[in-house]
Coordinates of C-alpha atoms in Angstrom, one line a residue:
Chain C
M1 CA -132.2 -93.4 61.8
E2 CA -134.9 -90.9 62.2
Q3 CA -138.3 -92.4 63.0
K4 CA -140.7 -91.6 60.3
I5 CA -143.9 -89.9 61.4
E6 CA -146.6 -89.9 58.8
N7 CA -149.8 -87.8 58.2
W8 CA -153.1 -89.3 59.0
K9 CA -155.4 -90.4 56.1
V10 CA -158.9 -88.6 55.9
L11 CA -161.4 -91.3 54.9
S12 CA -164.4 -88.9 55.0
S13 CA -165.2 -85.4 56.0
E14 CA -168.3 -83.3 56.7
Y15 CA -169.1 -79.8 58.2
I16 CA -171.2 -80.0 61.3
A17 CA -171.3 -76.1 61.7
H18 CA -170.6 -73.3 59.4
E19 CA -171.0 -70.0 61.3
P20 CA -168.7 -67.0 61.0
W21 CA -167.0 -67.7 64.4
F22 CA -167.8 -71.4 64.6
T23 CA -167.0 -73.5 61.6
V24 CA -166.3 -77.2 62.5
R25 CA -165.3 -80.1 60.3
K26 CA -165.7 -83.7 61.4
D27 CA -163.2 -86.0 59.9
R28 CA -163.0 -89.8 59.9
V29 CA -159.3 -90.6 59.9
Q30 CA -157.0 -93.5 59.8
L31 CA -153.6 -93.4 61.5
P32 CA -150.4 -94.8 60.0
N33 CA -150.6 -97.6 62.6
G34 CA -154.1 -98.6 61.1
N35 CA -156.1 -97.3 64.1
M36 CA -159.2 -95.3 63.2
I37 CA -160.7 -92.2 64.8
P38 CA -164.4 -92.1 63.7
S39 CA -165.0 -88.5 64.8
Y40 CA -162.0 -86.0 64.8
Y41 CA -163.1 -82.4 65.1
V42 CA -161.3 -79.5 63.5
M43 CA -162.2 -75.9 64.0
E44 CA -161.7 -73.9 60.9
Y45 CA -160.8 -70.2 61.2
P46 CA -159.2 -67.5 59.1
A47 CA -155.6 -66.5 60.0
W48 CA -155.3 -64.5 63.2
I49 CA -152.8 -61.7 63.9
C50 CA -151.4 -59.9 67.0
V51 CA -149.0 -56.9 67.3
I52 CA -146.3 -55.9 69.8
A53 CA -146.5 -52.1 69.1
L54 CA -143.9 -49.8 70.7
T55 CA -144.5 -46.0 70.7
K56 CA -141.7 -43.5 69.9
D57 CA -141.1 -43.1 73.6
G58 CA -140.8 -46.9 74.0
R59 CA -144.2 -47.8 75.6
M60 CA -146.1 -51.0 74.6
V61 CA -149.6 -50.5 73.3
M62 CA -151.6 -53.0 75.5
E63 CA -155.3 -53.7 75.8
R64 CA -157.4 -54.8 78.7
Q65 CA -160.3 -57.0 77.5
Y66 CA -162.9 -59.4 78.8
R67 CA -162.6 -62.9 77.3
H68 CA -165.7 -65.0 77.7
G69 CA -164.0 -68.4 77.4
V70 CA -162.1 -68.0 80.7
G71 CA -164.6 -65.4 82.0
R72 CA -162.0 -62.8 82.9
V73 CA -160.5 -59.5 82.1
N74 CA -156.7 -59.8 81.2
Y75 CA -154.1 -57.8 79.5
E76 CA -153.5 -58.7 75.8
L77 CA -151.8 -57.4 72.7
C78 CA -153.9 -55.8 70.0
A79 CA -155.2 -58.9 68.1
G80 CA -157.7 -59.7 65.4
V81 CA -158.6 -61.7 62.3
V82 CA -157.3 -61.5 58.7
D83 CA -160.4 -60.3 56.8
H84 CA -161.0 -61.1 53.1
T85 CA -160.3 -57.5 52.3
D86 CA -156.8 -57.6 53.9
A87 CA -154.1 -58.4 51.3
T88 CA -151.7 -59.8 53.8
P89 CA -151.6 -60.6 57.6
E90 CA -149.3 -57.5 58.0
E91 CA -152.0 -55.3 56.5
A92 CA -154.6 -56.9 58.8
A93 CA -152.3 -56.2 61.8
K94 CA -152.0 -52.5 60.8
R95 CA -155.8 -52.2 60.3
E96 CA -156.5 -53.8 63.7
L97 CA -154.0 -51.7 65.6
L98 CA -155.5 -48.5 64.0
E99 CA -159.1 -49.6 64.6
E100 CA -158.6 -50.8 68.2
T101 CA -156.0 -48.3 69.5
G102 CA -155.8 -45.4 67.1
Y103 CA -152.0 -46.0 66.6
G104 CA -150.3 -46.4 63.2
N105 CA -147.3 -45.6 61.1
G106 CA -143.9 -46.8 62.5
Y107 CA -141.6 -49.7 61.3
W108 CA -143.2 -53.1 60.9
T109 CA -141.5 -56.6 60.8
F110 CA -142.9 -60.2 60.9
F111 CA -142.1 -61.5 64.4
L112 CA -143.6 -65.0 65.1
K113 CA -146.0 -67.6 63.7
A114 CA -147.8 -70.0 66.0
S115 CA -150.8 -72.1 66.4
A116 CA -153.4 -71.9 69.3
N117 CA -153.8 -75.6 69.0
P118 CA -152.4 -77.4 66.0
G119 CA -154.5 -80.5 66.8
T120 CA -157.8 -78.8 66.6
H121 CA -157.3 -75.5 64.7
N122 CA -156.5 -75.3 61.0
N123 CA -155.1 -71.7 61.2
Y124 CA -152.1 -69.8 62.4
T125 CA -151.5 -66.7 64.3
Y126 CA -149.0 -64.2 62.8
C127 CA -147.4 -61.7 65.2
F128 CA -145.8 -58.5 64.1
L129 CA -143.4 -56.1 65.9
A130 CA -144.2 -52.5 65.2
T131 CA -141.8 -49.9 66.5
E132 CA -142.1 -46.0 66.7
V133 CA -145.9 -46.1 66.2
E134 CA -147.8 -42.9 66.9
K135 CA -151.3 -41.8 67.7
V136 CA -152.9 -41.1 64.3
G137 CA -156.7 -41.3 65.1
E138 CA -159.2 -42.5 67.6
S139 CA -160.1 -46.1 68.2
H140 CA -163.2 -47.5 66.5
L141 CA -164.4 -50.5 68.3
E142 CA -167.0 -53.0 66.8
P143 CA -170.2 -53.3 68.7
T144 CA -169.0 -56.5 70.4
E145 CA -165.6 -55.1 71.5
D146 CA -165.1 -53.6 74.8
T147 CA -161.5 -52.8 75.2
A148 CA -159.3 -50.3 77.3
V149 CA -156.1 -49.2 75.7
E150 CA -153.1 -48.7 78.0
L151 CA -149.5 -47.6 77.2
L152 CA -147.2 -49.6 79.5
K153 CA -143.4 -49.6 79.9
P154 CA -141.9 -52.9 78.7
E155 CA -140.7 -53.7 82.2
V156 CA -144.2 -53.3 83.5
V157 CA -145.4 -55.7 80.8
K158 CA -142.7 -58.2 81.7
S159 CA -143.9 -58.0 85.4
L160 CA -147.5 -58.7 84.2
L161 CA -146.2 -61.7 82.3
E162 CA -144.4 -62.9 85.3
E163 CA -147.4 -62.5 87.4
G164 CA -149.6 -64.5 85.1
K165 CA -151.7 -61.4 84.2
I166 CA -151.2 -62.0 80.4
I167 CA -152.5 -65.5 79.6
Q168 CA -153.3 -65.4 75.9
G169 CA -150.9 -68.1 74.6
M170 CA -149.9 -66.4 71.4
H171 CA -149.4 -63.1 73.1
V172 CA -147.4 -64.8 75.9
A173 CA -145.2 -66.5 73.2
S174 CA -144.7 -63.3 71.3
L175 CA -143.8 -61.2 74.5
W176 CA -141.5 -63.9 75.9
K177 CA -139.7 -64.0 72.6
Y178 CA -139.5 -60.2 72.7
F179 CA -137.9 -60.3 76.1
A180 CA -135.6 -63.1 75.2
L181 CA -134.3 -60.9 72.3
N182 CA -134.4 -57.7 74.3
H183 CA -133.0 -58.3 77.7
K184 CA -134.9 -55.7 79.9
Chain F
M1 CA -158.7 -43.1 85.9
E2 CA -158.6 -46.6 84.9
Q3 CA -161.3 -47.5 82.4
K4 CA -163.5 -50.2 83.9
I5 CA -164.0 -53.3 81.8
E6 CA -166.9 -55.5 83.0
N7 CA -167.6 -59.2 82.4
W8 CA -170.4 -60.2 80.1
K9 CA -173.8 -61.3 81.3
V10 CA -174.9 -64.8 80.3
L11 CA -178.7 -64.8 79.6
S12 CA -179.0 -68.4 78.6
S13 CA -176.7 -71.4 78.0
E14 CA -177.0 -74.8 76.4
Y15 CA -174.7 -77.6 75.3
I16 CA -174.6 -78.4 71.6
A17 CA -172.1 -81.2 71.9
H18 CA -170.9 -83.3 74.7
E19 CA -168.2 -85.7 73.5
P20 CA -164.8 -86.5 75.2
W21 CA -162.8 -84.2 72.8
F22 CA -165.6 -81.9 71.8
T23 CA -167.8 -80.3 74.4
V24 CA -169.3 -77.1 73.2
R25 CA -171.5 -74.6 75.1
K26 CA -173.6 -72.0 73.3
D27 CA -174.2 -68.8 75.4
R28 CA -176.5 -66.0 74.7
V29 CA -174.7 -63.0 76.2
Q30 CA -175.1 -59.3 76.9
L31 CA -172.3 -57.0 76.8
P32 CA -171.8 -54.1 79.3
N33 CA -172.7 -51.6 76.5
G34 CA -176.1 -53.4 76.1
N35 CA -175.2 -55.2 72.8
M36 CA -176.2 -58.9 72.5
I37 CA -174.4 -61.8 71.0
P38 CA -177.1 -64.4 70.4
S39 CA -174.7 -67.4 69.8
Y40 CA -171.3 -67.3 71.5
Y41 CA -169.5 -70.7 71.5
V42 CA -167.2 -71.8 74.2
M43 CA -165.2 -75.1 73.9
E44 CA -165.0 -76.8 77.3
Y45 CA -161.9 -78.9 78.1
P46 CA -160.1 -80.3 81.2
A47 CA -156.8 -78.5 82.0
W48 CA -153.9 -79.3 79.7
I49 CA -150.2 -79.7 80.7
C50 CA -146.9 -79.5 78.9
V51 CA -143.3 -80.2 80.1
I52 CA -139.8 -78.7 79.4
A53 CA -137.9 -81.8 80.5
L54 CA -134.0 -81.6 80.7
T55 CA -132.0 -84.7 81.1
K56 CA -129.0 -84.9 83.5
D57 CA -126.7 -84.2 80.5
G58 CA -128.7 -81.1 79.6
R59 CA -130.7 -82.4 76.6
M60 CA -134.4 -81.4 76.0
V61 CA -136.9 -84.2 75.7
M62 CA -138.8 -83.3 72.5
E63 CA -141.4 -85.1 70.4
R64 CA -142.2 -85.0 66.7
Q65 CA -145.8 -85.5 66.2
Y66 CA -148.5 -85.2 63.5
R67 CA -151.2 -82.7 64.3
H68 CA -154.3 -83.0 62.2
G69 CA -155.7 -79.5 62.6
V70 CA -152.7 -77.9 60.7
G71 CA -152.1 -81.3 58.9
R72 CA -148.4 -81.3 59.6
V73 CA -145.6 -82.9 61.6
N74 CA -143.9 -80.6 64.0
Y75 CA -141.6 -80.6 67.1
E76 CA -143.5 -80.2 70.4
L77 CA -142.9 -80.6 74.1
C78 CA -144.4 -83.6 75.9
A79 CA -148.1 -82.5 76.5
G80 CA -151.4 -83.9 77.5
V81 CA -154.5 -83.7 79.5
V82 CA -155.2 -83.6 83.3
D83 CA -157.3 -86.7 83.9
H84 CA -159.9 -87.1 86.7
T85 CA -157.3 -89.5 88.3
D86 CA -154.5 -86.8 88.5
A87 CA -154.5 -85.1 91.8
T88 CA -152.8 -82.0 90.4
P89 CA -151.6 -80.7 87.0
E90 CA -148.0 -81.5 88.1
E91 CA -149.0 -85.1 88.6
A92 CA -150.6 -85.2 85.1
A93 CA -147.3 -83.8 83.7
K94 CA -145.2 -86.4 85.5
R95 CA -147.6 -89.2 84.2
E96 CA -147.6 -87.9 80.6
L97 CA -143.8 -87.6 80.5
L98 CA -143.4 -91.1 81.7
E99 CA -146.1 -92.5 79.4
E100 CA -145.0 -90.6 76.2
T101 CA -141.2 -90.7 76.6
G102 CA -140.2 -93.1 79.4
Y103 CA -138.5 -90.3 81.4
G104 CA -139.1 -89.5 85.0
N105 CA -137.6 -88.5 88.4
G106 CA -135.7 -85.2 88.5
Y107 CA -136.7 -81.8 89.9
W108 CA -140.1 -80.2 89.0
T109 CA -141.3 -76.6 89.3
F110 CA -144.4 -74.9 87.9
F111 CA -143.3 -72.7 85.0
L112 CA -146.0 -71.0 83.0
K113 CA -149.8 -70.8 82.8
A114 CA -151.5 -69.8 79.6
S115 CA -154.7 -70.2 77.5
A116 CA -154.8 -71.5 73.9
N117 CA -157.6 -69.0 73.4
P118 CA -159.2 -67.2 76.3
G119 CA -162.1 -66.1 74.1
T120 CA -163.2 -69.7 73.0
H121 CA -161.6 -72.1 75.5
N122 CA -162.6 -72.4 79.2
N123 CA -159.4 -74.1 80.2
Y124 CA -155.7 -73.4 80.9
T125 CA -152.5 -75.0 80.0
Y126 CA -150.0 -75.5 82.8
C127 CA -146.3 -75.9 81.9
F128 CA -143.7 -77.4 84.1
L129 CA -139.9 -77.3 84.1
A130 CA -138.3 -80.7 85.0
T131 CA -134.6 -80.9 85.3
E132 CA -132.3 -83.9 85.6
V133 CA -134.9 -86.3 84.4
E134 CA -133.7 -89.8 83.6
K135 CA -134.9 -92.7 81.5
V136 CA -136.9 -94.9 83.9
G137 CA -139.0 -97.0 81.4
E138 CA -140.3 -97.3 77.9
S139 CA -142.9 -95.0 76.3
H140 CA -146.4 -96.4 76.2
L141 CA -148.4 -94.6 73.6
E142 CA -152.2 -94.7 73.3
P143 CA -153.6 -96.2 70.2
T144 CA -154.2 -92.8 68.8
E145 CA -150.7 -91.4 69.5
D146 CA -147.9 -91.7 67.1
T147 CA -144.9 -89.8 68.5
A148 CA -141.2 -89.9 68.0
V149 CA -139.0 -88.9 71.1
E150 CA -135.8 -86.9 70.4
L151 CA -133.2 -85.6 72.8
L152 CA -132.0 -82.3 71.6
K153 CA -129.6 -79.7 72.9
P154 CA -131.2 -76.5 74.0
E155 CA -129.4 -74.5 71.3
V156 CA -130.9 -76.9 68.7
V157 CA -134.4 -76.3 70.2
K158 CA -133.8 -72.6 70.1
S159 CA -132.9 -72.8 66.3
L160 CA -136.1 -74.9 65.7
L161 CA -138.1 -72.1 67.5
E162 CA -136.4 -69.4 65.4
E163 CA -137.0 -71.4 62.2
G164 CA -140.7 -71.8 63.0
K165 CA -140.5 -75.6 63.4
I166 CA -142.1 -75.5 66.8
I167 CA -145.5 -73.9 66.4
Q168 CA -147.8 -75.1 69.2
G169 CA -148.4 -71.8 71.0
M170 CA -148.2 -72.9 74.5
H171 CA -144.9 -74.7 73.8
V172 CA -143.6 -71.7 72.0
A173 CA -144.5 -69.6 74.9
S174 CA -142.9 -71.9 77.5
L175 CA -139.6 -72.3 75.4
W176 CA -139.3 -68.6 74.7
K177 CA -139.7 -68.0 78.4
Y178 CA -137.2 -70.6 79.1
F179 CA -134.7 -69.0 76.7
A180 CA -135.4 -65.5 78.1
L181 CA -134.5 -66.7 81.5
N182 CA -131.5 -68.9 80.4
H183 CA -129.5 -67.1 77.7
K184 CA -128.1 -69.8 75.6

């Protein structure tokens, strides 16, 4: 018989921070076995998106970007946040690709949903696959963005993955799924 | 010419929380373009590990577990934290597999390194591939763990991935890499 795993019970809850990029909830929880955790912290975020974008000539639209958590520059997919003004995660992904890289149009499909950390984050990342995208404008970075766009052949991206030069977990997940489905 | 992407400069730094599962650093940073971010929050954690463990008869050792961030029960790999007493991430992974599932021995190789969020987290997750593991004891869960172990065929795990029933990003990344390299 399948062992039943039950949800935890929240006994009380309070916000200890409520800033745009740092909203933290502290829950007092009771586990099904009766044990209590007096302070369990959950980071609340809007949904996030990322995009595997392939140009008409089959290049992947990648970005090099500094990330302050790990203190390093790495290759990433185009990624961002679903804003209140975005009707859907797909719309957010199209907006972010255009803003960050200047690429648009093409054919879009939902590709993967994952959580950066289902224990501590309340949100999901939605990844989209966009094929036959084309340059339709210039990139318009926000004042806090500092990103270099590079068009790489899929086999080069696969090598970067294998060499550990792409480390953002959601992007690693999306790209390995892509290479699992497209054996190059 | 390759566009140079530089690291940010930390102007000042303070800890706003210093608990075992919630250590948060607030940095005042300056970007290469001169822009300032007065409050940039970094979550500090020890290294994390996860394990793709295959038994001698080719089953994957999976866990069903409630995760309070997303408020749901999902399938996951065995995973945990590198303790001060673990000499290496691999040793931590062996300890966690034994504690959580009772499985041990077998052949171990480093498989993947990724970050849950390189913008906000200072740590990495190290995934290991363990083959021919065998049941060598009983699982010993911590009081705050509530986990069901299931031995699943790889093709069943692949279906769970495709159906979105495995959502922990590092685990999704590790498993899609596994299926990219082992076409089942």
